[in-house]
PDB file of C-alpha atoms in Angstrom:
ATOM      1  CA  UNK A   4       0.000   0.000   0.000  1.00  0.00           C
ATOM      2  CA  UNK A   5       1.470   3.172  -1.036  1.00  0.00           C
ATOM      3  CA  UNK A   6       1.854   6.522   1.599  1.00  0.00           C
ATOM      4  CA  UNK A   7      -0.004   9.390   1.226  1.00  0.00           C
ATOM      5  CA  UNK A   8       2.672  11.603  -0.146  1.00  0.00           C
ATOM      6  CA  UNK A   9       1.810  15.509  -0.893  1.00  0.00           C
ATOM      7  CA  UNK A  10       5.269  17.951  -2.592  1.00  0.00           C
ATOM      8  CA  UNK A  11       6.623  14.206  -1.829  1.00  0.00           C
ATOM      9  CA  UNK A  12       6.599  14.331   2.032  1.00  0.00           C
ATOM     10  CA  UNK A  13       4.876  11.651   3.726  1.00  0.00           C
ATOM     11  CA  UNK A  14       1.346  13.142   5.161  1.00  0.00           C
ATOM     12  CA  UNK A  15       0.657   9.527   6.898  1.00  0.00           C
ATOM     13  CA  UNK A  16      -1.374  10.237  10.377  1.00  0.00           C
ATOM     14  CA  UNK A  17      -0.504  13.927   9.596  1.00  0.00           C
ATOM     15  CA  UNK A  18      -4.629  14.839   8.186  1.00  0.00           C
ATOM     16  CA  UNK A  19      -5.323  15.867   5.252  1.00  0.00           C
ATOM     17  CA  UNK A  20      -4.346  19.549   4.014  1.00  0.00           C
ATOM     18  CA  UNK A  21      -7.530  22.041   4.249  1.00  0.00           C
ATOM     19  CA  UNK A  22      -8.973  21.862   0.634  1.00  0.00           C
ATOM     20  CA  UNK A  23      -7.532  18.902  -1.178  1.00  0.00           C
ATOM     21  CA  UNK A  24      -9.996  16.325  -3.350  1.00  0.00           C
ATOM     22  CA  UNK A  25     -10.238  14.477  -0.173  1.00  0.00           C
ATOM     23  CA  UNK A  26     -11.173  17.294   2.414  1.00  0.00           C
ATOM     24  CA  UNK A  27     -12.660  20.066   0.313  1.00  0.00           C
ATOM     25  CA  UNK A  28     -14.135  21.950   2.343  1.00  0.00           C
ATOM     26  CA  UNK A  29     -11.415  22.038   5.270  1.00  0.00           C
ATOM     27  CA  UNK A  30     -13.672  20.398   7.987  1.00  0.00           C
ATOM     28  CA  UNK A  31     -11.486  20.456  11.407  1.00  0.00           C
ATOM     29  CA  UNK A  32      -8.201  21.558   9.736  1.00  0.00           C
ATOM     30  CA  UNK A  33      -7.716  24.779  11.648  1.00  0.00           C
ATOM     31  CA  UNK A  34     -10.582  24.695  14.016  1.00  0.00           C
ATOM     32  CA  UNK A  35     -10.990  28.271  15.455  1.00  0.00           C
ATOM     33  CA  UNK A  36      -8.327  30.498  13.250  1.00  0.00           C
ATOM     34  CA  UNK A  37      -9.428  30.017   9.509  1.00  0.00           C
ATOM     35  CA  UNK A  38     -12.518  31.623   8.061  1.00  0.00           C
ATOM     36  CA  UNK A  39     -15.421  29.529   6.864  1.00  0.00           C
ATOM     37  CA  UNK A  40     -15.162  31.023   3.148  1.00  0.00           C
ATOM     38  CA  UNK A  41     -12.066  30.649   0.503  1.00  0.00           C
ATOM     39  CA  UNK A  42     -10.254  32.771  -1.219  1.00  0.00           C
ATOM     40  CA  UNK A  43      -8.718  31.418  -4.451  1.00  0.00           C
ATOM     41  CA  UNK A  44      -5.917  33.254  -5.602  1.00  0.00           C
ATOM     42  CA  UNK A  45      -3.905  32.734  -8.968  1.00  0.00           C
ATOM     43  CA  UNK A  46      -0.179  34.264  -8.343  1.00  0.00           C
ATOM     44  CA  UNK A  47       1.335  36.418 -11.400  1.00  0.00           C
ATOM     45  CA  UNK A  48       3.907  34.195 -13.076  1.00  0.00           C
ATOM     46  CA  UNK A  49       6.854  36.108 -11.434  1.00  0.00           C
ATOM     47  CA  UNK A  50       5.680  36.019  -7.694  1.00  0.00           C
ATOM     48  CA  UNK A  51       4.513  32.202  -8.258  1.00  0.00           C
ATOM     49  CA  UNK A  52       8.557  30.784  -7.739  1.00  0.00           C
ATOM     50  CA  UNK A  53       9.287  33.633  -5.602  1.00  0.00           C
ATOM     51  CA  UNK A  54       6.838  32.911  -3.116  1.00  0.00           C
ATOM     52  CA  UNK A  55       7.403  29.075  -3.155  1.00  0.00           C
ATOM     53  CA  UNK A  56      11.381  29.287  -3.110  1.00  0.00           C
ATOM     54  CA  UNK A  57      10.758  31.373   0.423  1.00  0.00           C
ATOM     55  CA  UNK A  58       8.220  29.065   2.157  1.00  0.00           C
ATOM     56  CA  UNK A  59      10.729  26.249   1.203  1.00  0.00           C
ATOM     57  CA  UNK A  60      13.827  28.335   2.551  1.00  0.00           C
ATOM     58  CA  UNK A  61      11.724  28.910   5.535  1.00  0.00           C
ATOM     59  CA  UNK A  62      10.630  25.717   6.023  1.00  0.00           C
ATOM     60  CA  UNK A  63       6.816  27.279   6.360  1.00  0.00           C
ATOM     61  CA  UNK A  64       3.416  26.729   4.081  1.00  0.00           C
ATOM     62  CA  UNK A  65       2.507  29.312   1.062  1.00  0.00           C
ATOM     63  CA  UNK A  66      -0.337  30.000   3.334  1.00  0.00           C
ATOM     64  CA  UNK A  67       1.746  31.036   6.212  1.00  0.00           C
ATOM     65  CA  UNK A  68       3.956  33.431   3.529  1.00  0.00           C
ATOM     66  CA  UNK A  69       0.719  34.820   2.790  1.00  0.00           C
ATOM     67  CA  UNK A  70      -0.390  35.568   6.139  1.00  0.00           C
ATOM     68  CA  UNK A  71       2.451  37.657   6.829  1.00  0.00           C
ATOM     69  CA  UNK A  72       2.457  39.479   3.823  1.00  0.00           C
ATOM     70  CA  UNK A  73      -1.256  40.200   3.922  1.00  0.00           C
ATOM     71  CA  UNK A  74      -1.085  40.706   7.663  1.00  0.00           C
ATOM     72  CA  UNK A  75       2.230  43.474   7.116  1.00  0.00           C
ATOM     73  CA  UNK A  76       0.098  44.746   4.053  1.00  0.00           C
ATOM     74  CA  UNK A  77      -2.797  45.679   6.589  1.00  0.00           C
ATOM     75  CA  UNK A  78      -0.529  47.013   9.363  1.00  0.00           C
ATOM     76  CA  UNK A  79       0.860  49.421   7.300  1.00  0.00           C
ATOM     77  CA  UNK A  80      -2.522  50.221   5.402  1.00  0.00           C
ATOM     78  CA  UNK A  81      -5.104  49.956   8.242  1.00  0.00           C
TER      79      UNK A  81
END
């Protein structure tokens, strides 16, 4: 039986991600923190890498990138 694998990490016992085929809507990912509505969001072609090469040199999610850049975006443009 083949492992779970998502960006080729094992996700065995680790839940599934909020809003993949097999947990669309999220239920219980981030109980308490998330909002109940989505935002999809299509990167330009030049911020696409950019953004991935960071979360990866961070070791952090795209989603957490985002959060701080949308949360500095806000801070400086209440």
């Amino acid at each position: 039986m083949e492992c779970a694998k998502i960006f080729g990490k094992n996700m065995v016992g680790k839940g599934v991600p909020k809003g993949t085929v097999h947990n669309p809507k999220g239920i219980n990912q981030y109980p308490g923190i998330r909002s109940n509505k989505m935002i999809a969001l299509r990167l330009l072609k030049e911020h696409d890498p950019l953004i991935r090469e960071k979360a990866e040199r961070e070791g952090k999610t795209i989603a957490a990138i985002l959060d701080e850049a949308i949360a500095l975006y806000l801070s400086v443009n209440p």
